[in-house]
XYZ file of N, CA and C in Angstrom:
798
model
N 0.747 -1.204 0.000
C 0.000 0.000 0.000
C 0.782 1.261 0.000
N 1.751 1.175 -0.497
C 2.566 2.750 -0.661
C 2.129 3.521 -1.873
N 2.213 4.251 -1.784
C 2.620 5.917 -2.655
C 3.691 5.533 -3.740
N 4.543 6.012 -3.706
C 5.341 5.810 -4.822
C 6.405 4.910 -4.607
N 6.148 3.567 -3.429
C 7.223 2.905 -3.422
C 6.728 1.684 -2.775
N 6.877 0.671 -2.557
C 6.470 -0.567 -1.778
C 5.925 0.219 -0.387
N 6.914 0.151 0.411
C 6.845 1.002 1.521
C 6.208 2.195 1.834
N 5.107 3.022 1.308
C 4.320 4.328 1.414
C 4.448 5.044 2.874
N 4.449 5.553 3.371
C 4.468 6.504 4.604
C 3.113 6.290 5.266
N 2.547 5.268 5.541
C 0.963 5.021 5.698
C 0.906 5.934 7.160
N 2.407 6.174 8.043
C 2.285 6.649 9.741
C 2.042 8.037 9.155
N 2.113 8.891 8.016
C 2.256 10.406 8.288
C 0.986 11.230 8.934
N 1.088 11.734 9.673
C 0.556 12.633 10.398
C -0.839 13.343 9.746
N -1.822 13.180 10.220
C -3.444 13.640 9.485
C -3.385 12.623 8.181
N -3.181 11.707 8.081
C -2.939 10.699 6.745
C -4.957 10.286 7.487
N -5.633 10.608 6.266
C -7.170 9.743 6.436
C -6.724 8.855 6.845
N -7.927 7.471 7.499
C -7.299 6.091 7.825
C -7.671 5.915 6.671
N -8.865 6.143 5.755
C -8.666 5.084 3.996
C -6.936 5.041 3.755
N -6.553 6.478 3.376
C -5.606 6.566 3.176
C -4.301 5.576 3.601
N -3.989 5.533 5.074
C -3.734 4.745 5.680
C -3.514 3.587 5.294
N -4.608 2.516 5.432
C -5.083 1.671 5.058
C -4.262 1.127 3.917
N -4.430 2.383 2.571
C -4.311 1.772 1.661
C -2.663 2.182 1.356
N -2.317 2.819 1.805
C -0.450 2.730 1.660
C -0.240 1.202 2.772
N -0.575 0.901 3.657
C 0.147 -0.249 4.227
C -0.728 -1.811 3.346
N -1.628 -1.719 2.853
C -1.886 -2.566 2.072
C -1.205 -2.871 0.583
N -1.066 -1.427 0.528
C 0.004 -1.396 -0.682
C 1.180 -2.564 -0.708
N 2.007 -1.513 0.626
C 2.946 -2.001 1.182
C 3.149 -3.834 1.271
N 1.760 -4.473 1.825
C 1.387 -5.455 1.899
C 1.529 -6.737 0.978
N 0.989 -6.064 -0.214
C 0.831 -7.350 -1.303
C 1.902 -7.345 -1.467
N 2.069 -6.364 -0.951
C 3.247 -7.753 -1.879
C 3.573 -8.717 -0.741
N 4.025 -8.422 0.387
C 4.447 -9.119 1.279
C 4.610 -10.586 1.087
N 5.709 -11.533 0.580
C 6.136 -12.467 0.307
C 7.474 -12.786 -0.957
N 8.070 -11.741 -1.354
C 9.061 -11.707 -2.495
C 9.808 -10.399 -2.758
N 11.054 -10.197 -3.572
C 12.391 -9.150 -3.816
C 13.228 -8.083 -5.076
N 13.846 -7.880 -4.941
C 14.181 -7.510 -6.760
C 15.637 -7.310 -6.473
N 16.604 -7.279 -5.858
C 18.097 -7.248 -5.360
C 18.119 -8.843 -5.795
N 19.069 -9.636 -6.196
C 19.214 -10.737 -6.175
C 19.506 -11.602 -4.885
N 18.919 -12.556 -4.765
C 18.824 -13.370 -3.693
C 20.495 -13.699 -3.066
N 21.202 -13.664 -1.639
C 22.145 -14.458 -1.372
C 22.659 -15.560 -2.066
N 23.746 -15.425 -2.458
C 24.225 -16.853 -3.326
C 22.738 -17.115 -4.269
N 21.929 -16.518 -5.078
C 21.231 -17.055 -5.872
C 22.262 -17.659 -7.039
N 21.783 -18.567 -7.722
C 22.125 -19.541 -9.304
C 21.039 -18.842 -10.268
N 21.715 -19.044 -11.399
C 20.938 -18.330 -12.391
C 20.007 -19.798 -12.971
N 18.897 -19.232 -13.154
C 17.843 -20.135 -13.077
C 17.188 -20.269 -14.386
N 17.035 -21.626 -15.032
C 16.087 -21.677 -16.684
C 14.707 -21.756 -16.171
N 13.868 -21.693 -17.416
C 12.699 -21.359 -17.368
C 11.907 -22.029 -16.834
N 12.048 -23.707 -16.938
C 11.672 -25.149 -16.878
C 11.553 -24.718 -15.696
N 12.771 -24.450 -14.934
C 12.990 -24.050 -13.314
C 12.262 -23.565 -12.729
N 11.945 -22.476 -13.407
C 11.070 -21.258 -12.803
C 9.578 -21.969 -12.975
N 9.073 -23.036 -13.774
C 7.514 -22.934 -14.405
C 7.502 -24.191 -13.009
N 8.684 -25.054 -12.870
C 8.175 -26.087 -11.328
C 8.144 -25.631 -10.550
N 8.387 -24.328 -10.067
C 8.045 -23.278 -8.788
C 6.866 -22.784 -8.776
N 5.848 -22.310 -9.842
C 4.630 -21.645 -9.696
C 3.602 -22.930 -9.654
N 2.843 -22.458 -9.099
C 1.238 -23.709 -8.791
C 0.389 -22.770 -9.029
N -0.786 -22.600 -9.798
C -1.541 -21.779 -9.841
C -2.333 -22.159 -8.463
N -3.095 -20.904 -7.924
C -3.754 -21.022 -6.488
C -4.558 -20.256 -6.270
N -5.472 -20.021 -5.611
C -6.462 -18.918 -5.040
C -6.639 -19.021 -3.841
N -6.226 -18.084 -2.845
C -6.555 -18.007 -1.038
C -7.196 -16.849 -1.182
N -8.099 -16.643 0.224
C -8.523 -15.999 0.776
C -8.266 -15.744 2.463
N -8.527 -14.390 2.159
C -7.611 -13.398 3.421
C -8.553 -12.278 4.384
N -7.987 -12.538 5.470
C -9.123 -11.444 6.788
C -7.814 -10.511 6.864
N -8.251 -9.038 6.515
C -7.765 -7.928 7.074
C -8.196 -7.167 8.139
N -7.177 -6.963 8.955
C -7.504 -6.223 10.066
C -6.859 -4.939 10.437
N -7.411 -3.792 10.585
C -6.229 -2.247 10.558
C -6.667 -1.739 12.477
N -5.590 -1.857 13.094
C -5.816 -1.783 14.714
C -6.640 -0.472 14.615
N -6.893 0.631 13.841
C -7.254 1.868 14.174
C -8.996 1.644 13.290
N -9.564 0.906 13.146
C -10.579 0.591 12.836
C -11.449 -0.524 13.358
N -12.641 -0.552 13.833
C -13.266 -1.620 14.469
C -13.981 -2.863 13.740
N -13.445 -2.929 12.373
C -13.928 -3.936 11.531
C -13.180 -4.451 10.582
N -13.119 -5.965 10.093
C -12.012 -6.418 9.368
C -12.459 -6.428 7.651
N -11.553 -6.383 7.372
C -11.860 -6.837 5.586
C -11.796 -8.430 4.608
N -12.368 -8.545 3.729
C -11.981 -9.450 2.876
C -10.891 -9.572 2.124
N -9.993 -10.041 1.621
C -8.914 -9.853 0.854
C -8.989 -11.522 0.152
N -8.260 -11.380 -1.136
C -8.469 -12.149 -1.782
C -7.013 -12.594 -2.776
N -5.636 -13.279 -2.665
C -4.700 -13.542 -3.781
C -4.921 -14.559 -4.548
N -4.476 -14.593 -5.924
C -4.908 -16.012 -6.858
C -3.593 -15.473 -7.556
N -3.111 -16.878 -8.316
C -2.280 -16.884 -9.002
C -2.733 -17.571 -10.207
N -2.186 -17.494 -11.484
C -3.003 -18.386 -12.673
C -2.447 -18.339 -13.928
N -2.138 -19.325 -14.786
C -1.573 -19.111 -15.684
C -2.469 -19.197 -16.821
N -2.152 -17.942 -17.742
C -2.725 -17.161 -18.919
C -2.054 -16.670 -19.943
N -2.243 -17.948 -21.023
C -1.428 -18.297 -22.223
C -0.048 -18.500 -21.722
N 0.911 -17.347 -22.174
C 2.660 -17.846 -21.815
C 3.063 -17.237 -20.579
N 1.952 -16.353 -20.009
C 2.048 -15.486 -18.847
C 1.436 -16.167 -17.780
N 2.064 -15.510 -16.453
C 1.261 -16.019 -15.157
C 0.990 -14.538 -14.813
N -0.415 -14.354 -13.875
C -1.037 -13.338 -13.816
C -1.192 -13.655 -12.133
N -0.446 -12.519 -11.278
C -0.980 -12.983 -9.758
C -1.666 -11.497 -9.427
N -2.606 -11.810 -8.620
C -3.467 -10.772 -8.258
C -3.388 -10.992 -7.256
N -3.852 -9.306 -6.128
C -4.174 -9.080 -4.709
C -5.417 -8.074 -4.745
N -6.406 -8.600 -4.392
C -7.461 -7.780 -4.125
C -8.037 -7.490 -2.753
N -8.464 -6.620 -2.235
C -9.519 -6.284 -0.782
C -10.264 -5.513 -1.075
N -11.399 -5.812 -0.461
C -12.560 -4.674 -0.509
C -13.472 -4.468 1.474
N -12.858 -3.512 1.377
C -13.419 -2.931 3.190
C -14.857 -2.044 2.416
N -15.193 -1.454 3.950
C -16.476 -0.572 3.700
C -15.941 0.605 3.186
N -14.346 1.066 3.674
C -14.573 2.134 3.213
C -12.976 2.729 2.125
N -12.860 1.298 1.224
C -11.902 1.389 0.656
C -11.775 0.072 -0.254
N -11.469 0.171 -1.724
C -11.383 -1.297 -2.525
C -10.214 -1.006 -3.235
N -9.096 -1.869 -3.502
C -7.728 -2.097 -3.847
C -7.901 -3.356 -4.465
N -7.203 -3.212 -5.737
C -7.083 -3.726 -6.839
C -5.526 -3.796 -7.711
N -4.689 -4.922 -7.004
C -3.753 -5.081 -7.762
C -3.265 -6.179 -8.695
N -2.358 -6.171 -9.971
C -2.408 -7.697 -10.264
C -0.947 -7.249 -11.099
N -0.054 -8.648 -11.350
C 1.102 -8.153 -11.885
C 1.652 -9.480 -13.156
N 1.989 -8.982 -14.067
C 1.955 -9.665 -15.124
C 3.226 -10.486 -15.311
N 3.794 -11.620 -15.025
C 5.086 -12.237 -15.194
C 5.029 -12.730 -15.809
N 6.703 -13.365 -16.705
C 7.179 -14.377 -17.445
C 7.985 -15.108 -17.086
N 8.235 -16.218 -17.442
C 9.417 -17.061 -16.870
C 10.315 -16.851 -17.723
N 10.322 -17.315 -18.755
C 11.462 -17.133 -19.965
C 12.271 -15.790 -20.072
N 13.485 -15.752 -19.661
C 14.401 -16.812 -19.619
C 14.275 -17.353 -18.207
N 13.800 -16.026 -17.254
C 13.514 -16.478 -15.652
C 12.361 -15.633 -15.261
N 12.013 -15.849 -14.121
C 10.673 -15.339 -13.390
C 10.936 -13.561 -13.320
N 10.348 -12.705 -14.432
C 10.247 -11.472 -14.165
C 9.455 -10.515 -14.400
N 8.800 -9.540 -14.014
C 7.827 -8.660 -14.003
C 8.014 -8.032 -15.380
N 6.520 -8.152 -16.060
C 6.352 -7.645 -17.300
C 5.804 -5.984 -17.224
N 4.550 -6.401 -16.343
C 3.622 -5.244 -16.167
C 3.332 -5.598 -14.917
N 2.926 -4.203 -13.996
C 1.549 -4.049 -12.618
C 0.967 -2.903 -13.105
N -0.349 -3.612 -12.291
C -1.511 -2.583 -12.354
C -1.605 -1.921 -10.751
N -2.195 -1.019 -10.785
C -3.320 -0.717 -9.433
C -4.037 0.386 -9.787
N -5.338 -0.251 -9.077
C -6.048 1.035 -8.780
C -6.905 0.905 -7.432
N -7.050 2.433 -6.981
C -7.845 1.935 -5.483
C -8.977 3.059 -5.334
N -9.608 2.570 -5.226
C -11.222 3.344 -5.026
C -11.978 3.416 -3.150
N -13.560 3.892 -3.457
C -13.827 3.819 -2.572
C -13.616 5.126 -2.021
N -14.048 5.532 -0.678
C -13.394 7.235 0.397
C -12.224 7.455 0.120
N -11.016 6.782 0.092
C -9.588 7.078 -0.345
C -9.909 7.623 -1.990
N -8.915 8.463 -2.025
C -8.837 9.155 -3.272
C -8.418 8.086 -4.615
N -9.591 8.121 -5.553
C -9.155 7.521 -6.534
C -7.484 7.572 -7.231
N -7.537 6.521 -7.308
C -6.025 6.346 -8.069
C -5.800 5.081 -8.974
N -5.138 5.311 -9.872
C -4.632 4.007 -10.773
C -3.331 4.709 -11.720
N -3.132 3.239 -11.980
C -1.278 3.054 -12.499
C -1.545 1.985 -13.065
N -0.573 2.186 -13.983
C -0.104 1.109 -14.852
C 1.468 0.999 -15.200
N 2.404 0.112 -14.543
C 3.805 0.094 -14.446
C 4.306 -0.760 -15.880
N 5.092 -0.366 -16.765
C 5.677 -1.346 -17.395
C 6.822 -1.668 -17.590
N 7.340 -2.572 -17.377
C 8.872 -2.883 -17.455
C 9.745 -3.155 -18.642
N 9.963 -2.040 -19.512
C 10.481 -2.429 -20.828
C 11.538 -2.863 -21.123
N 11.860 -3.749 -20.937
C 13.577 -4.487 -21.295
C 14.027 -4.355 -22.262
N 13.507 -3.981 -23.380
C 13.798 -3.722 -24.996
C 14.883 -2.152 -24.646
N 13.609 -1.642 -23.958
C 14.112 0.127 -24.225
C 15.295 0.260 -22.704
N 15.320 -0.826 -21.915
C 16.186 -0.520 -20.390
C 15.125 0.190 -19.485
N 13.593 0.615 -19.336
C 13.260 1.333 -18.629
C 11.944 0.831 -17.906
N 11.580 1.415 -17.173
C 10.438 1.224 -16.087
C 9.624 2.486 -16.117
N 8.422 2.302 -16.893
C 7.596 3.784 -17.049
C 5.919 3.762 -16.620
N 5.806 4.624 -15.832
C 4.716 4.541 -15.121
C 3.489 5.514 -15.460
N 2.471 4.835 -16.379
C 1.078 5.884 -16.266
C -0.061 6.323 -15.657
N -1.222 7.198 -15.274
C -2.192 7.028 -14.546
C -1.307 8.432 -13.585
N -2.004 8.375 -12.688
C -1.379 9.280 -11.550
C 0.162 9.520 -11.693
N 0.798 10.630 -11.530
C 2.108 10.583 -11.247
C 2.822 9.767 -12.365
N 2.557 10.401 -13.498
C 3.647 9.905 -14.403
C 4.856 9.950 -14.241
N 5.743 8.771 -14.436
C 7.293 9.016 -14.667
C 8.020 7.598 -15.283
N 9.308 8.145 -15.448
C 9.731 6.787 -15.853
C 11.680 6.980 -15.086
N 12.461 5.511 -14.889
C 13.219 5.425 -15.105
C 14.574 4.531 -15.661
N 15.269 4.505 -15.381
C 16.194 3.120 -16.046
C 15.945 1.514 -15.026
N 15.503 0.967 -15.497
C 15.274 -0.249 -15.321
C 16.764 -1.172 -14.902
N 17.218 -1.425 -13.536
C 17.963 -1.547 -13.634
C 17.503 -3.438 -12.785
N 18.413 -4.245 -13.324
C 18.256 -5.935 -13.132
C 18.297 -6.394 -11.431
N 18.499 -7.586 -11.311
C 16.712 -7.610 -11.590
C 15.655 -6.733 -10.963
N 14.929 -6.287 -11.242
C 13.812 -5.564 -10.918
C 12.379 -6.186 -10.359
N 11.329 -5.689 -9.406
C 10.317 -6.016 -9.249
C 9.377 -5.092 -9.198
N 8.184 -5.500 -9.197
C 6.845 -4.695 -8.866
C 6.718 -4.936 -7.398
N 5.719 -3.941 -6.779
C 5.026 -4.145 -5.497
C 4.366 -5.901 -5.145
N 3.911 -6.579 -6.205
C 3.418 -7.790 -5.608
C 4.372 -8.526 -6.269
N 5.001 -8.970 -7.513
C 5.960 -9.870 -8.063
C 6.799 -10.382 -7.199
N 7.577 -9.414 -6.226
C 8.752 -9.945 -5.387
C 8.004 -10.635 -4.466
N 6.356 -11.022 -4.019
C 6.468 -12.281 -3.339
C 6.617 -13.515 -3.716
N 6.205 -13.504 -4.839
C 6.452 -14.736 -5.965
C 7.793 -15.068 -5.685
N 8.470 -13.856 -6.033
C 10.369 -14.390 -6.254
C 10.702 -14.795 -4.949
N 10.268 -14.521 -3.817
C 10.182 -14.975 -2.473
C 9.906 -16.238 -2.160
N 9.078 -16.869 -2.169
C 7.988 -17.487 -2.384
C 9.157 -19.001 -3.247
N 9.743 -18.344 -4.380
C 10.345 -19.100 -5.004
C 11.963 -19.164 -4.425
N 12.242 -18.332 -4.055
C 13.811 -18.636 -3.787
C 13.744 -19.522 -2.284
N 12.432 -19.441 -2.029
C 12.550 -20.539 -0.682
C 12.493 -21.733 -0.565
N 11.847 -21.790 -1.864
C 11.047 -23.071 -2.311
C 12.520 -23.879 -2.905
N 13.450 -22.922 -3.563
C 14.746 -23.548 -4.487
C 15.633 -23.695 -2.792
N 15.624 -23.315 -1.981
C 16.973 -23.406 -1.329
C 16.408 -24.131 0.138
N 14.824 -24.650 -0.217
C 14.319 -25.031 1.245
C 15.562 -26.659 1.107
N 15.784 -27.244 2.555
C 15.675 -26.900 3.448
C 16.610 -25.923 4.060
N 17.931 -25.751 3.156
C 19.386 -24.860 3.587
C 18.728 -23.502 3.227
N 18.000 -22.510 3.872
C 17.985 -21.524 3.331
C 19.167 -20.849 3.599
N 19.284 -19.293 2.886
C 20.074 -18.294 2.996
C 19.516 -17.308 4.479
N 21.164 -16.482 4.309
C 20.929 -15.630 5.918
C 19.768 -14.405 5.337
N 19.639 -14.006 4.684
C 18.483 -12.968 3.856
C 18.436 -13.034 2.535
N 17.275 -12.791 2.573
C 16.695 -12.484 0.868
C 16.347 -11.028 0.683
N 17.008 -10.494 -0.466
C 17.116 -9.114 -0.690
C 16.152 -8.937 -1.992
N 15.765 -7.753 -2.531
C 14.856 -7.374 -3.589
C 14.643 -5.866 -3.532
N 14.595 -5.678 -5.344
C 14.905 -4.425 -5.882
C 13.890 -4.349 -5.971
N 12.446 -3.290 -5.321
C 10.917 -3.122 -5.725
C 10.679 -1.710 -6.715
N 10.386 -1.638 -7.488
C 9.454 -0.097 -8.204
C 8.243 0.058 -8.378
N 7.591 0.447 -8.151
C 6.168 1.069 -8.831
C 6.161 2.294 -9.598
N 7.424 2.400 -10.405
C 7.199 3.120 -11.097
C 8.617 4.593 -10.435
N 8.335 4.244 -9.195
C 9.205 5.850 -8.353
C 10.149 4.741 -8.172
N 11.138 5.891 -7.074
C 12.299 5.385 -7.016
C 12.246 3.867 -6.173
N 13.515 3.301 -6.457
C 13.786 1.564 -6.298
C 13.728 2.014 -4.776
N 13.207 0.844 -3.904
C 13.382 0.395 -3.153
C 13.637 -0.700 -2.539
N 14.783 -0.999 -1.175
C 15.112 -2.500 -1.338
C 14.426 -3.222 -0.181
N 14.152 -4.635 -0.194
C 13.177 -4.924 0.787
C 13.719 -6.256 1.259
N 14.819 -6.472 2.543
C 15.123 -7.681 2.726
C 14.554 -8.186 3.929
N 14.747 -9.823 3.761
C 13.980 -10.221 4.870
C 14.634 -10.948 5.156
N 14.999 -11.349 6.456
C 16.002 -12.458 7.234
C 15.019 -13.461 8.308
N 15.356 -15.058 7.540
C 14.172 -16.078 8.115
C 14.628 -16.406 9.628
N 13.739 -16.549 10.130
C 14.206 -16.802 11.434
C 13.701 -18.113 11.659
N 12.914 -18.672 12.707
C 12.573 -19.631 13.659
C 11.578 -20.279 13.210
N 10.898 -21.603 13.094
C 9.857 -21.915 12.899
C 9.191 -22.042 14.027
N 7.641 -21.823 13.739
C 6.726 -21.412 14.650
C 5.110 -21.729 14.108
N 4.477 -22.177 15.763
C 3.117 -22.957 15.558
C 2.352 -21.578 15.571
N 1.812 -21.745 14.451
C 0.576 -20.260 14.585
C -1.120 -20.942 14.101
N -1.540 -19.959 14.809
C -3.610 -20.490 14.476
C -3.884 -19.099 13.941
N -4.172 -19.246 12.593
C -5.076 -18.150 11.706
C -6.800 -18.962 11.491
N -7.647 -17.919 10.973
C -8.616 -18.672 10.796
C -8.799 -19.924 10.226
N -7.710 -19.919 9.336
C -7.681 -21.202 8.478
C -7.260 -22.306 9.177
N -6.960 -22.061 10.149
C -6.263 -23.359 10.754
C -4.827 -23.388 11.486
N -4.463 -24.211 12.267
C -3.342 -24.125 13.023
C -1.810 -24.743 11.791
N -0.519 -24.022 11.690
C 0.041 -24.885 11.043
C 1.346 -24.439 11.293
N 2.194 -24.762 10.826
C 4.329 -24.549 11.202
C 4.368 -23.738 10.465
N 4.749 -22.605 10.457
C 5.068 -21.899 9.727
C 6.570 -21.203 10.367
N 7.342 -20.765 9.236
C 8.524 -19.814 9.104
C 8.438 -18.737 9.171
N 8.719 -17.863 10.105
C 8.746 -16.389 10.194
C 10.037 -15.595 9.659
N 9.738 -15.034 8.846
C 10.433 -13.683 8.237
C 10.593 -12.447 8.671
N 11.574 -11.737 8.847
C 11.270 -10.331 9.435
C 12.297 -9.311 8.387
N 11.446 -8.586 8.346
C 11.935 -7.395 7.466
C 13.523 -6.613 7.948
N 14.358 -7.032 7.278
C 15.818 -6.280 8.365
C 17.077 -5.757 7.532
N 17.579 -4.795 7.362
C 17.179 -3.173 8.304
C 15.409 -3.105 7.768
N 15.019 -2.104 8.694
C 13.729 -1.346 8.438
C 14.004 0.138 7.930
N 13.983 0.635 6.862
C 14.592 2.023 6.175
C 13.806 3.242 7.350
N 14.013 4.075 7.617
C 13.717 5.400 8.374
C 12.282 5.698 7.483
N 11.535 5.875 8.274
C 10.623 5.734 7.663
C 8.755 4.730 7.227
N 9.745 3.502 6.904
C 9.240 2.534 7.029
C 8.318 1.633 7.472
N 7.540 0.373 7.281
C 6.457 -0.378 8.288
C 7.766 -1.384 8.696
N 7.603 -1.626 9.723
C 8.093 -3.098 10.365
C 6.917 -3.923 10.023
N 7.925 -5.190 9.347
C 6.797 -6.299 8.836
C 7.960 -7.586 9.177
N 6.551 -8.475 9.294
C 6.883 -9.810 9.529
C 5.720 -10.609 8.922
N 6.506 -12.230 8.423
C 5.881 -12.389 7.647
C 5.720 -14.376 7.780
N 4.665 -14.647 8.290
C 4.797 -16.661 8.274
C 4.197 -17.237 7.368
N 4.994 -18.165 6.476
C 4.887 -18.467 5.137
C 5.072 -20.243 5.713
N 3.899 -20.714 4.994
C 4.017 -22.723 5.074
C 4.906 -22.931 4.333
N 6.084 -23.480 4.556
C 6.925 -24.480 4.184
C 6.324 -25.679 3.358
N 5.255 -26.593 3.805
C 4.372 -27.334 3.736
C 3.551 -27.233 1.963
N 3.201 -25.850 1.704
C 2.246 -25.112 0.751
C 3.296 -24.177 0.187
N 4.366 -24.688 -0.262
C 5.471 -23.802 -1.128
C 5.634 -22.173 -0.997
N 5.616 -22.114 0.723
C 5.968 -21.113 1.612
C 4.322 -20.371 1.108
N 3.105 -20.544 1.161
C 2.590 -19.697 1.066
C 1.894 -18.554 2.179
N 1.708 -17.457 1.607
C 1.557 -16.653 3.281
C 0.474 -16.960 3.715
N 0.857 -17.368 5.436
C -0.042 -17.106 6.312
C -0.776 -16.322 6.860
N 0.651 -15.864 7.307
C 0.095 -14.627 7.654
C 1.167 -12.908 7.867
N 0.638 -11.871 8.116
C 1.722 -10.769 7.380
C 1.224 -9.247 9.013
N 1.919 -8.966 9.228
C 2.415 -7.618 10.074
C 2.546 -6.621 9.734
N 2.497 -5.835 9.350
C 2.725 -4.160 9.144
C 2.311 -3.369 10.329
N 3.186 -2.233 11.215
C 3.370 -1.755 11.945
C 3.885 -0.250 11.570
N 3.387 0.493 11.507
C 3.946 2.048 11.389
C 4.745 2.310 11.959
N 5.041 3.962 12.606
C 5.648 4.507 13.024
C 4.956 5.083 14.821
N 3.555 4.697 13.698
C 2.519 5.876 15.435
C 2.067 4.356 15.448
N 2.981 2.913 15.485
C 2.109 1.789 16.063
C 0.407 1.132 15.776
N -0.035 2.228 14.204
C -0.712 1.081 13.827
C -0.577 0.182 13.265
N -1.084 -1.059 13.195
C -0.851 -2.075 13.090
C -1.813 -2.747 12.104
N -1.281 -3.424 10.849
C -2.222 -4.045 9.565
C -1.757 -5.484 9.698
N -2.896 -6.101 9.857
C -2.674 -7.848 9.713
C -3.245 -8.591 8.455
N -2.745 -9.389 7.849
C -3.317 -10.161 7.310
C -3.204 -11.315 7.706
N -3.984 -12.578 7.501
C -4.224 -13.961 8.200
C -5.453 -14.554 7.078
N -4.742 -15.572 6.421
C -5.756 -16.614 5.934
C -6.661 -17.282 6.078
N -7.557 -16.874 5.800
C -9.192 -17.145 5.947
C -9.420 -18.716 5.635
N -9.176 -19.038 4.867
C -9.577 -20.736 4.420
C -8.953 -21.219 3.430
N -8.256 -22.274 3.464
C -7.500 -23.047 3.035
C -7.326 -22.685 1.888
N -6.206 -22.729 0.915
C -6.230 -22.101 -0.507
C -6.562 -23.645 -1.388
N -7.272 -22.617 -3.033
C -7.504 -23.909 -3.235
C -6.892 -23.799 -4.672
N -7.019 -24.822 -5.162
C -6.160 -24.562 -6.456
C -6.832 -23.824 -7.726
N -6.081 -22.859 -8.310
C -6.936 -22.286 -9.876
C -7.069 -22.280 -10.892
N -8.150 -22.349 -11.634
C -8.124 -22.613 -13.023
C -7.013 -22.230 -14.001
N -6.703 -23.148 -14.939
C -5.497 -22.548 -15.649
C -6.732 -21.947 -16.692
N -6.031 -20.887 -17.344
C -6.533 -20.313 -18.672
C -5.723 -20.618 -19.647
N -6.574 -21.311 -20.512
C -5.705 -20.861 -22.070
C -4.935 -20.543 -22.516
């Protein structure tokens, strides 16, 4: 849910809570993946990359501590024609967010295009990010036009959970001491690492299960502190996710019911 970067300023001072809301949700989807190259990553073929994705659909309870009611949220992943298409959606009473991000595998897993747009009391907004590898650049339309040099590897706001998601899946059970990632939406890069820690018994609605906790480390000045428990079990998928401001509000997500698998398209 950020502004012009993974990370948005959701703590600033008279920020609406829509507003709010929707920079740490921003922030959020992505929550599970990077764009810095992974510790000791191997350069990876395509074959590689296509036994890492499962197409999937979960569903998700949002909760924002400064509001007395939770939301629906919704991720699916799915493959469409030579592309995989992963989406993050929520819709509260008083705010609907709409993201989805366009990848390829060939030669490896990388962001083609993201979308967003977010409606509702928060101020309309939409974007459209594209990642042109032909031309070297990353150019962003809709609100706040801009563009800049596209520099390797690169991610969108939701893509780097995928690459997350996947570099855990390639190095489970020896993982690495952190996983690093280059994020854009278009503004300037930001980097987003996470260092795995401990496994741990957690109960979300969906059910009790082991999960691996992640924690966001350094946290940039500024920043949400996030943490993040991903099944080992379900090819690290998230459980559940933390975001914490600056003035200590606090955004949860937690999986509603079991994910189930999704239609491939055409």
């Amino acid at each position: 849910m950020p502004a012009s970067t993974p990370g948005a300023r959701a703590q600033l001072p008279g920020r609406p809570l829509t507003g709010a809301i929707a920079a740490l949700w921003l922030a959020a989807a992505g929550a599970g993946s990077h764009a810095a190259a992974t510790d000791g990553a191997a350069a990876k073929t395509a074959a590689g990359e296509e036994t890492r994705l499962a197409p999937f659909s979960a569903q998700y309870r949002v909760r924002f501590s400064a509001l007395p009611f939770s939301a629906r949220a919704e991720r699916s992943l799915a493959r469409e024609g030579e592309h995989w298409l992963f989406r993050s959606e929520i819709d509260a009473p008083l705010l609907s967010l709409r993201q989805s991000a366009r990848l390829d595998t060939a030669p490896a897993l990388r962001t083609l295009e993201y979308r967003y747009r977010q409606g509702g009391l928060a101020r309309r907004r939409e974007r459209v990010v594209t990642f042109d590898r032909a031309a070297g650049m990353v150019r962003r339309s809709g609100d706040k036009e801009r563009q800049h040099p596209l520099v390797e590897p690169a991610w969108d706001p939701l893509g780097w959970q995928l690459a997350l998601r996947r570099d855990l899946a390639r190095d489970h059970p020896d993982l690495a001491a952190r996983y690093r990632y280059r994020v854009s939406d278009g503004g300037a890069y930001e980097d987003y690492s996470f260092a795995p820690g401990m496994k741990e018994t957690i109960t979300v609605p969906a059910g009790t299960f082991e999960a691996l906790r992640l924690t966001r480390a350094p946290v940039p000045a500024g920043e949400e502190a996030t943490r993040l428990w991903l099944d080992p079990a379900r090819n690290y998928l998230l459980l559940r996710m933390e975001l914490v401001d600056e003035d200590g509000r606090e955004l949860s997500v937690s999986l509603a019911t079991p994910p189930a698998p999704a239609a491939v398209t055409p």
